[in-house]
XYZ file of C-alpha atoms in Angstrom:
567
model
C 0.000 0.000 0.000
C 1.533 3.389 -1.026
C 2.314 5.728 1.603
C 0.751 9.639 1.402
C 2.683 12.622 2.237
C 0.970 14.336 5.461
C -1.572 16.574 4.865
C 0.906 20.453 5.425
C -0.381 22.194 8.581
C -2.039 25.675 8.439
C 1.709 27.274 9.315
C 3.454 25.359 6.598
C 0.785 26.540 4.330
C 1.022 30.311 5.488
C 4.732 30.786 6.008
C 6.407 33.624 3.565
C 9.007 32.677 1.347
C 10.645 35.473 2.918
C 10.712 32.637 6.236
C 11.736 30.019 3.578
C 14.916 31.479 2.274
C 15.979 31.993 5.647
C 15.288 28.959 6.819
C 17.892 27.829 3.907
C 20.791 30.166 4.784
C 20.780 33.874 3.378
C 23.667 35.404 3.192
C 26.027 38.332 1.979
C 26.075 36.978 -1.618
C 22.268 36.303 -1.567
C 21.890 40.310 -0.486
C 24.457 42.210 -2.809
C 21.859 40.125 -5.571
C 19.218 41.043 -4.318
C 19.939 44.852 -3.981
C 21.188 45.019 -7.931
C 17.922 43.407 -8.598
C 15.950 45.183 -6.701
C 17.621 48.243 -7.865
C 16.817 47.246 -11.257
C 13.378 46.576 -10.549
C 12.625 50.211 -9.111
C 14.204 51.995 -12.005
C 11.859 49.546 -13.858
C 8.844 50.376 -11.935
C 9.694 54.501 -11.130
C 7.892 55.535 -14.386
C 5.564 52.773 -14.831
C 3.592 53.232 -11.159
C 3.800 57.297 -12.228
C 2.382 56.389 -15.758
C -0.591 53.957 -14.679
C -1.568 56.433 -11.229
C -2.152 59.273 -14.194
C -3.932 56.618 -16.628
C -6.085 55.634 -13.086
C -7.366 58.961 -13.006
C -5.334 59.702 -9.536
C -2.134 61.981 -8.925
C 1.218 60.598 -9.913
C 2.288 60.353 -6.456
C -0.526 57.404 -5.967
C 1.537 55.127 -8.003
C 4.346 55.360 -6.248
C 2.761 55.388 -2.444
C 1.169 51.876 -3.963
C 4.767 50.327 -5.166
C 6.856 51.491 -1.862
C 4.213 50.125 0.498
C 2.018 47.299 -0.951
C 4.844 46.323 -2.443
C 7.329 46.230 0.327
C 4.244 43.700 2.544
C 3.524 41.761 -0.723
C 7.269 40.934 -0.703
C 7.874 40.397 2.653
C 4.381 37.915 3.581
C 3.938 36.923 0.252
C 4.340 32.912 -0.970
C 6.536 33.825 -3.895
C 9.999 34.213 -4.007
C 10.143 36.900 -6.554
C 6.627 38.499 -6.992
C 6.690 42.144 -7.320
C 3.600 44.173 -5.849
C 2.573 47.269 -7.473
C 0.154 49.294 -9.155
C -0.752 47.209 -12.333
C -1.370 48.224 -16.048
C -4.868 45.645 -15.935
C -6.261 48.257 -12.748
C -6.158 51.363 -14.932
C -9.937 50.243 -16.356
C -11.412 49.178 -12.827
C -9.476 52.267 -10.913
C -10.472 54.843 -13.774
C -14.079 53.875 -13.362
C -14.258 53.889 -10.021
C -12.736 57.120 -9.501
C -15.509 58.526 -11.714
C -18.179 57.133 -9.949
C -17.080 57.497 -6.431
C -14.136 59.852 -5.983
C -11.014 59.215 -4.634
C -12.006 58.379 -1.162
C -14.377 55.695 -2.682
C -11.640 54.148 -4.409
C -9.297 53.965 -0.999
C -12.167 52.721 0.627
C -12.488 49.805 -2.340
C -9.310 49.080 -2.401
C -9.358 48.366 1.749
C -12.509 46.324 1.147
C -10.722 44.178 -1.370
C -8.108 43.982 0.742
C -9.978 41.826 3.322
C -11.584 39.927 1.004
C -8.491 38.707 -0.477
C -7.455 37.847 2.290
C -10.369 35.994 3.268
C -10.264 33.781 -0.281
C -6.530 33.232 1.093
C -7.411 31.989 4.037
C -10.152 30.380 2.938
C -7.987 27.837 0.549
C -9.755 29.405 -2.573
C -6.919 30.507 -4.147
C -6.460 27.244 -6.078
C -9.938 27.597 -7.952
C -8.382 30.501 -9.436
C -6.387 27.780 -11.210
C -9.812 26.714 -12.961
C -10.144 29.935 -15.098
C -9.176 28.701 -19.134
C -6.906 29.938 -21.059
C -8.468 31.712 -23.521
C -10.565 33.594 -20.784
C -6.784 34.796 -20.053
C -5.894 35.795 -23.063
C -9.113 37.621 -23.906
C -9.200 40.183 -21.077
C -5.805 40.531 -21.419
C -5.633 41.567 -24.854
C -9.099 43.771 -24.281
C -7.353 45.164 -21.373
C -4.299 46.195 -23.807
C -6.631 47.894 -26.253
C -8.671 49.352 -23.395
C -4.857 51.499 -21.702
C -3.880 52.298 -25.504
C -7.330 54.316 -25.933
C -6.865 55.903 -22.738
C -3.413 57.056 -23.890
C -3.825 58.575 -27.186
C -4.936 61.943 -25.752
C -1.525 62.363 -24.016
C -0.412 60.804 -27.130
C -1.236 63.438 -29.459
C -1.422 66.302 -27.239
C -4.948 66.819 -27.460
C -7.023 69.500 -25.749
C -10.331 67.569 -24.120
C -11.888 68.992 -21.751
C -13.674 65.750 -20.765
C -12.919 62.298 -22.019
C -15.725 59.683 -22.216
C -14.804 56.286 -20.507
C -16.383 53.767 -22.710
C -14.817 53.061 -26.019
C -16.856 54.119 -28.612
C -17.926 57.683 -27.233
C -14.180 57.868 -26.609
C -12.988 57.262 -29.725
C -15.793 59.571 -31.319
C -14.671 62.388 -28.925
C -10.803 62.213 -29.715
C -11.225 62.254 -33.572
C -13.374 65.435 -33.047
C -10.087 66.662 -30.930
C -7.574 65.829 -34.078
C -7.361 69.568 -35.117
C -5.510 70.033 -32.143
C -3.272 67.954 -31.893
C 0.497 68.642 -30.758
C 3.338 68.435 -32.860
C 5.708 68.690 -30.147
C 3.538 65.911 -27.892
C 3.947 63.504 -30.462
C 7.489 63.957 -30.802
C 7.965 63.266 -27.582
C 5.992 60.623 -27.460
C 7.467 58.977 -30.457
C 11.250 59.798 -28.880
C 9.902 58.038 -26.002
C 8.412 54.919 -27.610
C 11.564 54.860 -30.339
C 13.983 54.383 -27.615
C 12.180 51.905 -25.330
C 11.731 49.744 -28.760
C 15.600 50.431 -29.668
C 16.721 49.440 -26.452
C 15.236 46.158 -25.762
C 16.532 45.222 -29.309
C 19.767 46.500 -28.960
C 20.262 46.397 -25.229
C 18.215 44.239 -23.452
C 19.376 44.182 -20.337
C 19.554 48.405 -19.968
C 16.777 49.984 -18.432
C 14.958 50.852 -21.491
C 11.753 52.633 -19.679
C 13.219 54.785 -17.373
C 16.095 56.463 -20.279
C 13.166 56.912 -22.860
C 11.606 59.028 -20.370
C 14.503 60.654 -19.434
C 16.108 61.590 -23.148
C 12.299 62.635 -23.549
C 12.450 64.899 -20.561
C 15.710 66.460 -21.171
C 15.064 66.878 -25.222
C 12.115 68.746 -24.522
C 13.049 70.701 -21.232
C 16.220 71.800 -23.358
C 14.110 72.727 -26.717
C 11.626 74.528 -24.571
C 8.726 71.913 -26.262
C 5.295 73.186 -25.172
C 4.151 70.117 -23.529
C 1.831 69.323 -20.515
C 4.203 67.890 -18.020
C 3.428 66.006 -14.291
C 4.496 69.950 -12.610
C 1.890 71.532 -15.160
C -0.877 69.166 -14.627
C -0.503 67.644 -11.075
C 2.110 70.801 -9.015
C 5.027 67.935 -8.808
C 5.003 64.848 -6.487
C 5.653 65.364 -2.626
C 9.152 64.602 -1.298
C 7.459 62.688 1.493
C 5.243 59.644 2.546
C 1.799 60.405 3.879
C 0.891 59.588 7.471
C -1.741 56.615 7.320
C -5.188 57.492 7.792
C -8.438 55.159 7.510
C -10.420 55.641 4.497
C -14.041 57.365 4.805
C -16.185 54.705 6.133
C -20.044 54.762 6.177
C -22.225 51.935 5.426
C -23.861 53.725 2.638
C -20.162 54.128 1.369
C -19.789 50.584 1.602
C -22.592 49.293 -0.124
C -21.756 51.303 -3.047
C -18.518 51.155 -3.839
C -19.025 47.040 -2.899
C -19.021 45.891 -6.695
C -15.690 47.904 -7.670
C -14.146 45.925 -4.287
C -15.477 42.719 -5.624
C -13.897 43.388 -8.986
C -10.413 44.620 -7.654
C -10.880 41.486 -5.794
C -11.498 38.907 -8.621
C -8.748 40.757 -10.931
C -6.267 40.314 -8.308
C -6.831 37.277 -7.517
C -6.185 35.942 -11.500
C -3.056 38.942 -11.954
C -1.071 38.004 -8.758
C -1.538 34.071 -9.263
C -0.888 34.602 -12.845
C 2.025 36.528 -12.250
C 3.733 33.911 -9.780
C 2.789 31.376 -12.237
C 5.513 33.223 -14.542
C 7.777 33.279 -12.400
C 7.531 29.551 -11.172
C 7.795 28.481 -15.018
C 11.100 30.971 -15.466
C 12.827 29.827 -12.153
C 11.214 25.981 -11.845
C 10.286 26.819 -7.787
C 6.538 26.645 -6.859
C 4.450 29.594 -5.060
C 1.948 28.840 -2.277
C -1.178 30.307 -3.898
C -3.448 31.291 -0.909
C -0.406 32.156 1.572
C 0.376 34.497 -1.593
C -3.406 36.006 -1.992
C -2.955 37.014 2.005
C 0.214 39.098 1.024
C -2.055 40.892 -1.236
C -4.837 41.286 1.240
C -2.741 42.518 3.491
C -1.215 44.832 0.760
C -4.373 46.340 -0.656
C -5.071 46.556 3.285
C -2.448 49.287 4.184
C -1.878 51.051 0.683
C -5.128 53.002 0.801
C -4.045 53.908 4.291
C -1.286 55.733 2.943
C -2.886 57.221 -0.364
C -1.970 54.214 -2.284
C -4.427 52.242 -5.293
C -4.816 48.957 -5.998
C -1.973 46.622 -5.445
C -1.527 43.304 -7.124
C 1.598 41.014 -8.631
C 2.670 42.546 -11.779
C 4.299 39.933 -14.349
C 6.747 42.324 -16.513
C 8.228 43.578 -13.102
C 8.290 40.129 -11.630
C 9.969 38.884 -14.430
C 12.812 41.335 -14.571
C 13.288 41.033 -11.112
C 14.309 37.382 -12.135
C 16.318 37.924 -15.460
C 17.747 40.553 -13.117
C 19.296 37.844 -10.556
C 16.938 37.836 -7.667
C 17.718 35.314 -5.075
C 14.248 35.748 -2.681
C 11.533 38.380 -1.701
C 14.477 40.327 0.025
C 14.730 42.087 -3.629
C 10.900 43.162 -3.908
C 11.291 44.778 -0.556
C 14.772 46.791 -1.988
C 12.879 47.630 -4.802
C 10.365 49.773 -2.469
C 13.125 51.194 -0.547
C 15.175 52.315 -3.518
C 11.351 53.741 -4.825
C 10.837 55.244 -1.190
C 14.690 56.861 -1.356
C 13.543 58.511 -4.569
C 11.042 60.312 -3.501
C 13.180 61.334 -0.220
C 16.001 63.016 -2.603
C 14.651 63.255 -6.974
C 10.828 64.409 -6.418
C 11.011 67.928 -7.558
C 12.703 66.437 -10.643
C 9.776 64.489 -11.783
C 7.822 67.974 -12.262
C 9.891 68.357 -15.673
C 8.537 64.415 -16.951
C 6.144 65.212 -20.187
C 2.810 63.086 -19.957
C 3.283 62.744 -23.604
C 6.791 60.197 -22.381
C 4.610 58.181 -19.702
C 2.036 57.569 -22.277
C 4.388 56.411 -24.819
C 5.454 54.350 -21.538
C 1.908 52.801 -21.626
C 1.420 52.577 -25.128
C 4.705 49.967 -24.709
C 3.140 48.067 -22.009
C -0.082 48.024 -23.739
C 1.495 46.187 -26.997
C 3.021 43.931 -25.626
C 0.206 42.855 -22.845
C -1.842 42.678 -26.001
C -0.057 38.876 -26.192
C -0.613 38.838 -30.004
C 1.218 35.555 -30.582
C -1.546 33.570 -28.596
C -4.273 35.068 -29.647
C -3.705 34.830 -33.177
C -2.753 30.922 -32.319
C -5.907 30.551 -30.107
C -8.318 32.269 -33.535
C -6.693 29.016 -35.598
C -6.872 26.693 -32.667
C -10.365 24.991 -32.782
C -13.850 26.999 -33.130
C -14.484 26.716 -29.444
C -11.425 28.506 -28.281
C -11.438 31.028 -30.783
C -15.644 31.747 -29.511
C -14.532 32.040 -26.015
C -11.348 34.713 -26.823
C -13.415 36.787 -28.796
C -16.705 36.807 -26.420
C -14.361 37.779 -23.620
C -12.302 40.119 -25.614
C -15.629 41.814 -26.844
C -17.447 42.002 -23.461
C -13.575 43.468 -22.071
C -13.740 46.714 -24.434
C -17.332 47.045 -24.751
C -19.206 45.996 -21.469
C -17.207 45.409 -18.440
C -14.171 43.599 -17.277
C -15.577 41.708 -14.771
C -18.314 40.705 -17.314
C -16.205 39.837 -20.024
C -14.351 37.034 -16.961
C -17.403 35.451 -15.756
C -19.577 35.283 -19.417
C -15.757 33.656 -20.970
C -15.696 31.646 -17.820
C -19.466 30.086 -18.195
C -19.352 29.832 -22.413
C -15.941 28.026 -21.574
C -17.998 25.537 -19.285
C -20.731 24.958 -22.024
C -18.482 23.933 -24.826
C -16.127 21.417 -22.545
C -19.830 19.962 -21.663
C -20.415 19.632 -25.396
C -17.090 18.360 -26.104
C -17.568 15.761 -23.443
C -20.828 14.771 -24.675
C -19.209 14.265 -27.954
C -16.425 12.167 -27.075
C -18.230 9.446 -25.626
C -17.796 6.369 -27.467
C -19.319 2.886 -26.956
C -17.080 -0.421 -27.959
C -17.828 -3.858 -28.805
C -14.686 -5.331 -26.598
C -14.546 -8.260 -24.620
C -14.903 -8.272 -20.861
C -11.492 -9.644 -20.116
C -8.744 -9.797 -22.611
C -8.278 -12.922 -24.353
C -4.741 -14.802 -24.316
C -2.429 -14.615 -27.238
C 0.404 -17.139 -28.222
C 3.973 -15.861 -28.267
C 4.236 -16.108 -32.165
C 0.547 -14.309 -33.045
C 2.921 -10.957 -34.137
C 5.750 -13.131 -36.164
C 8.835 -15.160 -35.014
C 10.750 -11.756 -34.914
C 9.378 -10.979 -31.520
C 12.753 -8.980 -29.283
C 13.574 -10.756 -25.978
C 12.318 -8.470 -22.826
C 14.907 -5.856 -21.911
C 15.052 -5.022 -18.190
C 17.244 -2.001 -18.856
C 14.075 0.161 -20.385
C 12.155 -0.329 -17.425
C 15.158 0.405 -14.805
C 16.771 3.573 -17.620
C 17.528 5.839 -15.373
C 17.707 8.335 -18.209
C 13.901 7.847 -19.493
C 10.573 8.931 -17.636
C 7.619 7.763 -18.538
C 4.600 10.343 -17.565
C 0.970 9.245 -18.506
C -1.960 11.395 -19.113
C -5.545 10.249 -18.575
C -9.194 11.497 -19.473
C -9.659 14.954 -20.338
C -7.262 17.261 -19.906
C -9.151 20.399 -20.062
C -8.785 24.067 -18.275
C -10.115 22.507 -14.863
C -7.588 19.944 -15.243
C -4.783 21.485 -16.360
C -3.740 23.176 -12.573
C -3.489 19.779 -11.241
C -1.344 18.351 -13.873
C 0.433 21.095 -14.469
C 1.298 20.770 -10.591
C 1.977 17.065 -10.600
C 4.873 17.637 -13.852
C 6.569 20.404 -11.654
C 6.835 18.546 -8.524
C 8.877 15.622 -10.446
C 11.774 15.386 -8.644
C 14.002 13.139 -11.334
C 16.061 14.714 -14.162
C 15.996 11.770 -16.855
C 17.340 13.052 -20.409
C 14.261 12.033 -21.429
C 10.735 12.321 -21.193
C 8.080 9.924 -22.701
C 4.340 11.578 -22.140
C 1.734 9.046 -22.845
C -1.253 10.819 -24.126
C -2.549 7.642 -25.709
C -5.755 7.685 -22.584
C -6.153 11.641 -23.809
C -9.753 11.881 -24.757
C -9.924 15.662 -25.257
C -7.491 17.767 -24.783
C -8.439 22.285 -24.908
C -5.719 24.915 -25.274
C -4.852 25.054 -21.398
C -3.765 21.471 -21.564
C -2.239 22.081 -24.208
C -0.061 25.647 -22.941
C 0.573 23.459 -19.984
C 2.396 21.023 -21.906
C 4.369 23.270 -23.900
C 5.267 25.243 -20.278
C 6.785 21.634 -19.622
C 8.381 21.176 -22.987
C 10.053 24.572 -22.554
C 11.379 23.846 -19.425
C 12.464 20.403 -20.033
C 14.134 21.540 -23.018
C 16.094 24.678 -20.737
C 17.267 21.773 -19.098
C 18.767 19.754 -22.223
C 16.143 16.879 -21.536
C 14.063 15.899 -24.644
C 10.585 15.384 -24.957
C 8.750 12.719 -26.840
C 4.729 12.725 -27.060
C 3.438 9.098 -27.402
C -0.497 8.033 -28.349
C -1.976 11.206 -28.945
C -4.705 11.097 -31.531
C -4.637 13.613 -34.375
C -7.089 16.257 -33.211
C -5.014 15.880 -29.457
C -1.940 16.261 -31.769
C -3.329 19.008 -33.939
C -4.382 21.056 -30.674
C -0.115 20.473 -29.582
C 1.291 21.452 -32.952
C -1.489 24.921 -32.762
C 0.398 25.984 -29.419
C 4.463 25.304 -30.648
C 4.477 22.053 -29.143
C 6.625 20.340 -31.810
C 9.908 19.814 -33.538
C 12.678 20.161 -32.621
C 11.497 20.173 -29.213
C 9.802 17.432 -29.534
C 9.031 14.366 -31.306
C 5.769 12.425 -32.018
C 5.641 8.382 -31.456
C 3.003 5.835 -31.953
C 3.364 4.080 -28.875
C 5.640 4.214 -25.776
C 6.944 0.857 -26.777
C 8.157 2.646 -29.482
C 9.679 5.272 -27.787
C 11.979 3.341 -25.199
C 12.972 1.054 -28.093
C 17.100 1.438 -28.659
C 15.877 2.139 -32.299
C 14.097 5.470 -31.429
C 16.553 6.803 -29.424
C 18.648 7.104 -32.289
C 16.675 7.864 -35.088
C 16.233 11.614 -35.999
C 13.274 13.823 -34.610
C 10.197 13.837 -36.552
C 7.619 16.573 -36.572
């Protein structure tokens, strides 16, 4: 009888990574690389949490309150050992809209709500059925989301004079091409300074700060030509050289019952953008987060930011993911990254006064293209009819209705077509109850001798897939291939039991191919049907990473080894 692990008690569940990598032995090394990536990180995020405060519809200053303190706690109680709290480019929708309807105080007093509830689905164990959302869901509001901050931008853009700006798409759109006459020359060449260098830079340079020197050859080209350009002093009277003293939100109940649907939906996008963004960095590092220890962190983070001015805090991916290209070692280099933020603001604040909004929108309009995730949702239109219906019905709903609308109506039409898949992959055979026996020479007299060796390889894992791997599946499994302990040069995945298999199975199994592959190990796919196969080939899983086999028999055979990869 197999023996089960122990089920983890509530403090193993709860502790912070921040416990963890102490625990291991942190020492002078592990700090001097944390501090250059955490320095890294905050020249990353300086113009970013500036850029999406304005985009929010708040002061500049916001932004940055959010990234030195929720981003400091989400580091330090968080259960990811490189998540980066901060404001977040997927907010600037919910925040905008909420500041319109309720003021500022209304969205501090949302934001504290949300707080405790995240907390509460933390505690709770909930996190995991975050897990559940599909893929395409994912990629939809991400890519509505994108087109949603580029809209918002191309006022500051152009330079245009607006005295109000509708918030829903359409009227926007109509508004700002009855603005065009007055557009800004010198805005837009700002703007396009800002953008050209960014784009230069990460071909050229990768590993330079590309964000934070487009805005400042932007600032100091125009501050030395004299451009007339709206800048953060013009607009907003420059950012304060010090941090607030907390104070409690305005709390009523009638407050509370109507800002409770914006706290709900800061609530359900944070849930999805922290998870998600821990997710990244688990598949770029090969460690594993502790999802509801980590939704705490950003309870507790969206907790004390509004008490010091701050929005909506949540784990931001292109920040966590430079913190790791950057070097990280643990959480110790989040919570640099708000100190270098907070020392900023101590000694540079009157110098952000000179920043044109023209170079933090060009800032966004980055950030939007390349959250727009193009790639897979060009792969997910080709995929299969049912993935491409989902996308585009969240996408839609994103831009046109509501975010939170867009999740849940791609979350249920996701659920009815895997019930109509399932319904049409069930297949009834005319086999025997038991197998019958067969006589050693029924395939041929060239029948190979057994060979203990493939069973005992060392170098070869066999890893078999049953049922449907779908979006509610693909959590688990994707779980189970992480935790494998082994290194074998070689993986065999048995798909042969695969009876359907969506597009989150099938990013899950490229996540694994792309790992294995970092790791030199190659990858061979045995069984899988053709649509199964199709589906793999759709999302890059394919040569030279991998190769296609018949059988596993096939695949262990000394024959296979050594033959060449086929597609």
């Amino acid at each position: 009888m197999a023996a089960t692990s122990p089920e983890p008690s509530f403090a193993e569940l709860y502790t912070p990574k921040l416990v963890t990598i102490m625990r291991e032995g942190y020492g002078l090394a592990g700090f001097k690389a944390d501090a250059i990536a955490g320095l890294t990180v905050a020249i990353v995020a300086l113009p970013l949490s500036m850029a999406i405060a304005i985009a929010s519809g708040v002061t500049p200053d916001r932004g940055l309150y959010t990234s030195i303190v929720g981003g400091f706690i989400v580091s330090a109680f968080g259960g990811s050992r490189f998540q980066i709290g901060g404001p977040a480019g997927a907010f600037i929708v919910l925040v905008a809209a909420c500041v319109a309807q309720h003021g500022l105080e209304g969205l501090l007093l949302a934001t504290f709500l949300s707080g405790f509830m995240l907390a509460a689905i933390g505690l709770l164990r909930l996190g995991t059925f975050i897990k559940y959302i599909p893929y395409p869901v994912t990629v939809g509001f991400t890519a509505g989301i994108a087109v949603i901050i580029f809209s918002s931008q191309i006022k500051d853009l152009l330079g245009l004079s607006l005295e109000k700006e509708p918030g829903p798409l359409l009227p926007k759109l109509a508004a700002l091409a009855g603005a065009l006459p007055s557009v800004s020359p010198a805005a837009v060449a700002v703007a396009a300074v800002t953008i050209g260098v960014i784009v230069a830079l990460r071909r050229l340079r990768p590993h330079w700060p590309s964000l934070i020197i487009g805005v400042a050859i932007a600032t100091v080209g125009a501050a030395l030509m004299g451009a007339p350009v709206e800048t953060i002093g013009t607009r907003f009277g420059g950012i304060p050289q010090t941090l607030p003293l907390p104070h409690l939100p305005e709390i009523s109940w009638t407050k509370i019952v109507a800002v409770l649907p914006n706290a709900l939906s800061f609530t359900l996008l944070g849930c999805i953008e922290s998870l998600l963004s821990a997710v990244v960095a688990d598949s770029m590092t090969g460690r594993r987060h502790r999802s509801n220890c980590e939704l705490v962190a950003q309870g507790l983070a969206n907790i004390a930011s509004p008490l010091f001015g701050g929005i909506c805090v949540t784990g931001n991916i292109a920040r966590t993911a430079t913190n790791v290209r950057s070097g990280a070692r643990g959480p110790v280099a989040g919570m640099l990254h708000s100190v270098f933020l907070l020392l900023f603001m101590l000694v540079a604040a009157p110098l952000a006064a000179f920043i044109p909004l023209a170079a933090l929108a060009g800032v966004l309009a980055v950030v939007a293209w390349n959250m727009a995730e193009k790639h897979e949702f060009a792969t997910l239109i080709r995929a299969s009819r049912g993935d491409a219906v989902v996308l585009l019905v969240t996408f839609l709903l994103v831009i046109f209705e509501d975010l939170t609308v867009g999740i849940v109506v791609g979350f249920s039409v996701s659920a009815l077509l895997f019930l109509h898949r399932m319904a049409e992959s069930v297949a009834v055979e005319n086999a025997p109850m038991v197998e019958e026996d067969r006589a050693d020479t029924e395939n041929g007299n060239g029948r190979k001798p057994y060979d203990s060796g493939l069973a005992t390889d060392p170098d070869i894992m066999v890893l078999r897939i049953s049922g449907a791997f779908f979006f509610g599946a693909a959590a688990a499994v994707g779980a189970a291939l992480d935790r494998i302990g082994e290194k074998p040069k070689t993986y065999v995945i048995d798909l042969s039991a695969v009876s359907l298999l969506d597009s989150t199975g099938a990013a899950t199994i490229e996540s694994f191919v792309r790992n294995a592959h970092r790791r030199g190990a190659t990858v061979r796919i045995a069984g899988a049907t053709r649509p199964v196969r199709r589906t793999l080939l759709m999302h890059g899983v394919g040569r030279p990473k991998v190769r296609f086999i018949g059988t596993v028999g096939e695949a262990l055979s000394p024959d296979s080894r050594t033959s060449p990869s086929s597609p």
